[in-house]
């Protein structure tokens, strides 16, 4: 089984409407994407799986949803205004702009091929700027958040107080972030508007190393538990000179994308950098009072920071399989059931009204429990192939015997095995396999 090419995945994602080009009817907007019916379901399932593992199933992590637009002082204190820069070079011949540290050959323009044509590299700040209120002036300049983390730090004391939390504890948030990337690309891998899933875990500084190791392993395992092939995922420690200014240690979870290993998520030990910065800049004491020790201290922070849109893309790539079944090619997305956009397809064998009527009845009974799809068009084989291609775990077929025996045929996506199941038992049968809906 060879890995799918980049084009294969992009074709599937666009053909099946996982992802559309944003503003397509106007010619599109470079590297901006809209998520279609299947894409939004996949993305929601990825976020839901993250929230469940990071918040719902834990007694030491709570959730937050902070504003995208914050006081600009937040971004001054965090270092983003001064330091959230990428090195920008421009080709003097074709005027293409590139991110210098990501060029394969630093002496050659990848757009026109000319050598030694770059201007000196300059710092380019990645934050999107806009103005709050009706008049655009320097005094009402605001930024779209480039990460969700800072809204967690500024709410550290609010959340600790209302949730009555004691160290160690975490605050999790997911949502949109914006970065004016110099070279977005590789489809939805790097875009200027994207979704992040971040958690800041606050701990006594003495325990930070242990929690760092814990979260590195925990986050690696999360991708494996959701079915990612272990051969396609690895951990990579940052070298000293690669670390962000706030971090003393970082591991990246990397995925083997069609173009090579690249980052899915970073887990960083951010020390007490952020809480200290915000305490100093705001004048509010954000230290934590440790009652047992009778001391005030700045907790250390371990941050697992993942991309939701990027993870969804990686799950899509990883799930893609082709095989030959009875001399015919079959494409199947072997997505974990929790991630599959459609859990059950209900298909009448023909468009005969009495079959369509039973199909409607079966679909109505399943709909409150799982995402289902009813498909009445085309030959049954083609409909199975379409469901395989979008990763639907089960197809329920209503045939002429159903009218006699009140039973349906349930086909398993991965094994293609078929079971005959009474309509009355269908919910229980599917619940055992998909998890109760
Ligand atoms: P890079 O160095 O590749 O620009 P980064 O290391 O600065 O990225 P982080 O700040 O650690 O990225 O962001 C955490 C996660 O958010 C990343 O691992 C990635 O999954 C996601 N992410 C960051 N930038 C983008 C983007 N432009 N498009 C999609 N996802 C992104």
XYZ file of C-alpha atoms and ligand atoms in Angstrom:
468
model
C 0.000 0.000 0.000
C 1.639 3.243 -1.125
C 0.772 6.596 0.410
C -1.589 8.751 -1.644
C -0.111 11.631 -3.592
C -0.912 15.186 -2.640
C -2.993 15.613 -5.833
C -5.030 12.497 -5.060
C -6.055 13.849 -1.666
C -6.803 17.344 -2.943
C -8.907 15.826 -5.745
C -10.907 13.690 -3.354
C -11.394 16.577 -0.923
C -12.644 18.915 -3.631
C -14.625 16.367 -5.657
C -16.561 15.160 -2.620
C -16.983 18.672 -1.253
C -14.932 18.363 1.914
C -13.290 21.655 1.009
C -14.103 24.439 -1.477
C -11.942 27.343 -2.517
C -13.183 30.424 -0.683
C -14.914 33.003 -2.910
C -14.740 30.522 -5.782
C -17.391 32.299 -7.869
C -15.125 35.375 -7.822
C -12.054 33.436 -8.869
C -11.094 32.416 -5.342
C -8.991 34.015 -2.650
C -5.504 32.620 -2.456
C -5.159 29.906 0.174
C -8.515 30.552 1.825
C -10.895 27.612 2.025
C -14.476 26.865 2.954
C -15.487 23.536 4.454
C -18.354 21.771 2.686
C -20.891 19.380 4.257
C -18.445 16.492 4.734
C -15.502 18.715 5.637
C -17.352 20.564 8.360
C -18.507 17.251 9.830
C -14.951 15.858 9.812
C -13.577 19.053 11.351
C -16.255 19.107 14.049
C -15.529 15.469 14.858
C -11.808 16.179 15.212
C -12.534 19.099 17.539
C -15.072 17.050 19.471
C -12.563 14.200 19.934
C -9.989 16.705 21.206
C -12.433 18.374 23.598
C -13.617 15.039 24.907
C -10.094 13.831 25.637
C -8.745 17.169 26.923
C -11.739 18.493 28.888
C -14.668 16.115 29.280
C -12.763 13.024 30.411
C -10.461 14.918 32.799
C -11.060 16.354 36.230
C -8.096 18.746 36.023
C -8.891 20.687 32.822
C -11.688 23.184 32.138
C -12.742 24.968 28.956
C -12.741 28.592 27.825
C -13.810 30.572 24.783
C -12.101 33.959 24.726
C -12.540 36.775 22.201
C -10.602 36.836 18.947
C -10.012 40.578 19.310
C -8.336 41.496 22.590
C -6.711 44.651 23.889
C -3.546 45.318 21.858
C -1.711 45.418 25.176
C -2.129 41.637 25.361
C -0.015 41.229 22.228
C 2.549 43.768 23.371
C 3.030 41.903 26.652
C 3.093 38.452 25.032
C 5.866 39.525 22.678
C 3.789 39.120 19.513
C 3.970 42.790 18.491
C 7.745 42.788 18.804
C 8.701 39.244 17.916
C 6.004 37.351 16.012
C 7.903 37.793 12.783
C 9.029 35.657 9.896
C 12.008 36.575 7.711
C 10.747 37.986 4.390
C 12.770 38.262 1.181
C 11.675 39.546 -2.206
C 13.028 38.567 -5.606
C 14.211 41.744 -7.381
C 13.426 40.183 -10.746
C 9.914 38.669 -10.436
C 8.934 40.398 -7.152
C 7.716 37.142 -5.591
C 7.948 37.183 -1.801
C 9.190 34.225 0.172
C 9.718 33.122 3.741
C 13.495 32.963 3.842
C 13.832 30.197 6.456
C 11.653 27.829 4.426
C 13.449 28.098 1.092
C 14.943 24.883 -0.205
C 17.806 26.824 -1.756
C 18.421 30.190 -0.061
C 20.177 31.577 -3.165
C 17.542 30.747 -5.760
C 14.071 32.198 -6.274
C 11.630 29.243 -6.492
C 9.202 31.319 -8.562
C 11.441 32.464 -11.455
C 14.543 30.336 -10.846
C 16.956 33.281 -10.799
C 20.021 33.072 -8.535
C 21.217 35.743 -6.091
C 18.100 37.796 -6.726
C 16.834 38.257 -3.161
C 16.661 41.499 -1.217
C 18.027 41.428 2.343
C 15.741 39.557 4.697
C 13.517 41.713 6.879
C 11.224 40.885 9.788
C 7.600 40.649 8.749
C 5.024 40.668 11.542
C 2.400 37.956 11.016
C -0.489 39.535 12.894
C -3.515 40.776 10.960
C -4.343 44.344 11.900
C -7.673 46.123 11.832
C -9.401 49.018 13.548
C -12.041 48.870 16.236
C -14.837 51.388 15.732
C -15.822 53.726 12.917
C -12.594 55.714 12.543
C -9.330 54.128 11.488
C -6.510 55.608 13.506
C -3.444 54.488 15.429
C -5.367 54.782 18.677
C -7.871 52.067 17.791
C -5.549 49.584 16.121
C -6.370 46.000 17.097
C -5.151 42.572 16.041
C -6.856 39.318 15.132
C -5.408 36.743 17.512
C -2.558 34.692 16.042
C -3.063 31.990 18.715
C -5.737 31.147 21.243
C -3.286 30.776 24.146
C -3.093 34.399 25.264
C -6.819 34.573 26.048
C -6.165 31.725 28.480
C -3.296 33.517 30.233
C -5.238 36.752 30.632
C -8.128 34.760 32.172
C -5.891 32.642 34.399
C -7.071 34.238 37.637
C -10.756 34.475 36.561
C -10.922 30.799 35.690
C -8.897 29.624 38.693
C -11.230 31.535 41.014
C -14.595 30.541 39.568
C -13.659 26.906 38.962
C -11.880 26.740 42.369
C -8.846 25.078 40.855
C -5.666 23.976 42.582
C -2.374 23.290 40.838
C -1.858 21.409 38.650
C -4.726 22.284 36.287
C -5.332 23.142 32.659
C -7.480 25.520 30.628
C -8.393 24.439 27.112
C -9.679 26.444 24.187
C -10.295 25.869 20.532
C -11.149 28.318 17.816
C -9.997 30.453 14.940
C -6.560 32.013 14.740
C -5.151 34.267 12.044
C -1.637 34.632 10.702
C -0.637 36.645 7.695
C 1.638 33.840 6.490
C 4.138 34.903 3.836
C 3.873 31.602 2.007
C 0.714 29.715 2.828
C 0.255 26.508 0.913
C -0.092 22.769 0.614
C -3.862 23.122 0.490
C -5.308 23.498 4.016
C -2.006 22.653 5.731
C -0.947 26.279 6.067
C -3.621 28.930 5.671
C -3.994 32.476 6.939
C -7.175 31.685 8.814
C -7.226 28.358 10.635
C -8.448 26.645 13.765
C -6.345 25.749 16.753
C -6.847 23.455 19.732
C -4.714 24.607 22.629
C -4.429 23.776 26.296
C -2.327 25.573 28.904
C -1.469 23.300 31.802
C -0.349 25.167 34.943
C 1.925 23.376 37.388
C 4.326 24.029 40.230
C 7.722 24.727 38.589
C 9.257 21.707 40.369
C 6.842 19.399 38.534
C 7.042 20.995 35.098
C 9.490 18.490 33.591
C 7.332 15.528 34.585
C 4.182 17.114 33.211
C 5.992 18.039 30.014
C 6.885 14.372 29.403
C 3.348 13.360 30.321
C 1.731 15.711 27.797
C 4.164 14.808 25.022
C 3.199 11.153 25.384
C -0.485 11.885 25.894
C -0.746 13.993 22.760
C 1.202 11.518 20.636
C -1.155 8.793 21.835
C -4.248 10.840 20.953
C -3.479 10.615 17.225
C -2.741 6.889 17.502
C -5.983 6.252 19.404
C -7.870 7.924 16.579
C -6.404 5.443 14.159
C -3.382 7.194 12.696
C -0.783 4.774 11.403
C 2.148 4.745 13.872
C 4.555 4.631 10.928
C 3.289 8.040 9.784
C 3.645 9.892 13.044
C 6.688 10.753 15.141
C 7.928 13.006 17.917
C 10.785 15.407 17.294
C 12.576 17.402 19.942
C 13.475 21.001 19.101
C 17.169 21.806 19.016
C 18.334 24.602 21.328
C 18.540 27.172 18.513
C 15.049 26.292 17.283
C 13.205 27.029 20.532
C 10.777 29.958 20.688
C 11.879 32.793 22.972
C 9.419 31.696 25.687
C 10.200 27.946 25.675
C 12.856 25.842 27.415
C 11.792 22.592 25.757
C 9.523 21.681 22.837
C 8.518 18.515 21.064
C 6.688 18.531 17.779
C 4.275 15.797 16.835
C 5.031 15.353 13.150
C 3.094 13.614 10.401
C 4.499 12.117 7.236
C 2.703 14.368 4.735
C 3.033 13.643 1.001
C 5.822 16.269 0.865
C 7.658 14.921 3.944
C 7.562 15.142 7.731
C 5.853 18.281 8.968
C 4.352 19.640 12.174
C 0.914 18.688 13.482
C 1.295 19.968 16.999
C 3.882 21.492 19.324
C 4.153 20.684 23.026
C 6.175 23.347 24.822
C 7.370 24.079 28.313
C 6.677 27.840 28.333
C 7.969 28.266 31.907
C 6.331 31.188 33.726
C 7.036 33.544 30.825
C 3.449 34.459 29.966
C 2.029 34.931 33.457
C 5.043 37.040 34.426
C 4.757 39.180 31.313
C 1.040 39.813 31.836
C 1.544 40.539 35.545
C 4.197 43.106 34.790
C 2.360 44.723 31.895
C -1.093 44.833 33.519
C -0.024 45.505 37.090
C -2.284 42.633 38.252
C -0.608 40.000 40.366
C -1.169 36.719 38.531
C 0.811 34.613 40.975
C -0.828 31.567 42.473
C -1.087 31.235 46.249
C 0.067 27.816 47.334
C -1.704 27.328 50.646
C 0.250 24.272 51.777
C 3.610 25.962 51.289
C 2.293 29.412 52.216
C 3.980 30.961 49.174
C 3.002 32.926 46.088
C 4.480 31.666 42.871
C 4.201 31.915 39.120
C 3.179 28.455 37.877
C 5.016 26.962 34.911
C 2.989 26.208 31.795
C 3.033 23.132 29.588
C 1.249 23.849 26.325
C 0.063 21.279 23.786
C -0.860 23.441 20.749
C -2.464 21.661 17.812
C -4.110 22.733 14.578
C -7.663 21.477 14.058
C -7.778 22.142 10.330
C -4.310 20.674 9.909
C -5.169 17.583 11.965
C -8.361 17.016 9.938
C -6.267 17.131 6.764
C -3.757 14.637 8.192
C -6.543 12.254 9.272
C -7.961 12.442 5.748
C -4.601 11.580 4.196
C -3.930 8.797 6.664
C -7.318 7.190 6.128
C -6.989 7.036 2.355
C -6.625 3.473 1.024
C -6.960 1.880 -2.346
C -7.326 -1.813 -2.982
C -8.506 -4.202 -5.639
C -11.741 -6.043 -4.994
C -12.891 -8.592 -7.560
C -10.606 -7.024 -10.169
C -12.051 -3.568 -9.579
C -10.299 -0.723 -7.764
C -11.841 0.366 -4.485
C -11.025 3.611 -2.680
C -11.901 3.614 0.973
C -11.367 6.166 3.720
C -10.637 4.071 6.779
C -11.473 6.906 9.153
C -12.001 6.077 12.788
C -15.766 5.853 13.318
C -15.662 8.876 15.614
C -14.226 11.003 12.822
C -16.287 9.732 9.897
C -18.579 12.526 8.602
C -21.445 10.131 7.903
C -21.840 7.156 10.235
C -24.619 5.286 8.459
C -25.932 5.473 4.898
C -29.450 4.189 4.312
C -29.942 2.966 0.753
C -33.070 1.536 -0.856
C -32.188 -1.056 -3.469
C -34.476 0.652 -5.934
C -36.570 3.800 -6.167
C -39.829 1.837 -5.821
C -42.149 3.858 -3.539
C -42.636 1.086 -0.964
C -38.833 0.682 -0.564
C -38.348 4.444 -0.337
C -41.059 4.580 2.303
C -39.344 1.974 4.503
C -36.000 3.715 3.901
C -37.483 6.935 5.265
C -38.759 5.106 8.330
C -35.377 3.459 9.010
C -33.549 6.761 8.471
C -35.882 8.641 10.814
C -35.266 6.085 13.549
C -31.468 6.374 13.244
C -31.191 10.136 12.680
C -31.381 11.248 16.338
C -28.431 8.994 17.163
C -25.946 9.318 14.318
C -25.123 11.442 11.278
C -26.844 9.577 8.503
C -27.302 10.006 4.794
C -30.018 8.682 2.529
C -29.026 8.023 -1.078
C -31.575 6.796 -3.595
C -29.738 7.496 -6.859
C -27.667 5.202 -9.104
C -26.898 1.495 -8.920
C -26.265 0.087 -5.471
C -22.613 -0.747 -6.264
C -21.877 2.860 -7.148
C -23.568 4.059 -4.003
C -21.431 1.681 -1.892
C -18.316 3.003 -3.603
C -19.271 6.586 -2.865
C -19.855 5.791 0.799
C -16.508 3.937 0.967
C -14.820 6.958 -0.531
C -16.185 9.305 2.133
C -15.492 6.833 4.946
C -19.034 5.846 5.984
C -18.637 2.882 8.384
C -22.012 1.230 7.671
C -24.405 1.031 4.749
C -27.921 -0.175 5.501
C -29.707 -1.503 2.440
C -33.460 -1.810 2.226
C -34.374 -4.463 -0.359
C -37.468 -6.307 -1.536
C -37.130 -8.948 1.193
C -37.364 -6.131 3.742
C -41.028 -5.772 2.819
C -41.531 -9.394 3.885
C -39.117 -9.892 6.806
C -38.701 -6.360 8.304
C -34.929 -6.855 8.092
C -32.166 -4.963 6.282
C -28.650 -5.747 5.066
C -25.848 -4.002 6.933
C -22.534 -3.752 5.103
C -19.278 -3.088 6.941
C -16.980 -0.541 5.233
C -13.700 -2.254 6.064
C -14.512 -5.947 5.696
C -17.410 -5.512 3.247
C -19.083 -8.337 5.207
C -22.880 -8.175 5.198
C -25.250 -9.028 8.026
C -28.992 -9.350 7.918
C -30.460 -7.399 10.841
C -34.061 -6.877 11.915
C -35.159 -3.238 11.744
C -36.104 -3.435 15.421
C -32.567 -4.564 16.327
C -30.770 -2.087 14.048
C -30.105 0.615 16.595
C -28.615 -1.835 19.067
C -26.539 -3.527 16.344
C -25.073 -0.208 15.174
C -24.672 1.086 18.718
C -22.442 -1.884 19.600
C -20.179 -1.042 16.677
C -20.319 2.765 16.462
C -20.717 3.558 20.136
C -24.077 4.565 21.510
C -25.430 7.547 19.641
P 5.323 27.339 11.744
O 6.673 27.475 12.365
O 5.154 26.118 10.889
O 4.823 28.578 11.084
P 4.470 27.287 14.424
O 5.459 26.303 14.930
O 4.665 28.721 14.670
O 4.249 27.063 12.885
P 2.542 27.030 16.443
O 2.582 28.462 16.801
O 3.269 26.072 17.321
O 3.045 26.855 14.947
O 1.022 26.614 16.248
C 0.478 25.463 16.822
C -0.241 24.639 15.776
O -1.197 25.443 15.074
C 0.661 24.085 14.672
O 1.264 22.891 15.084
C -0.315 23.861 13.541
O -1.000 22.626 13.705
C -1.301 24.989 13.735
N -0.973 26.075 12.791
C -0.077 27.070 12.971
N -0.050 27.884 11.895
C -0.963 27.397 11.016
C -1.416 27.801 9.722
N -0.934 28.891 9.125
N -2.357 27.051 9.105
C -2.882 25.945 9.707
N -2.498 25.532 10.924
C -1.557 26.236 11.591
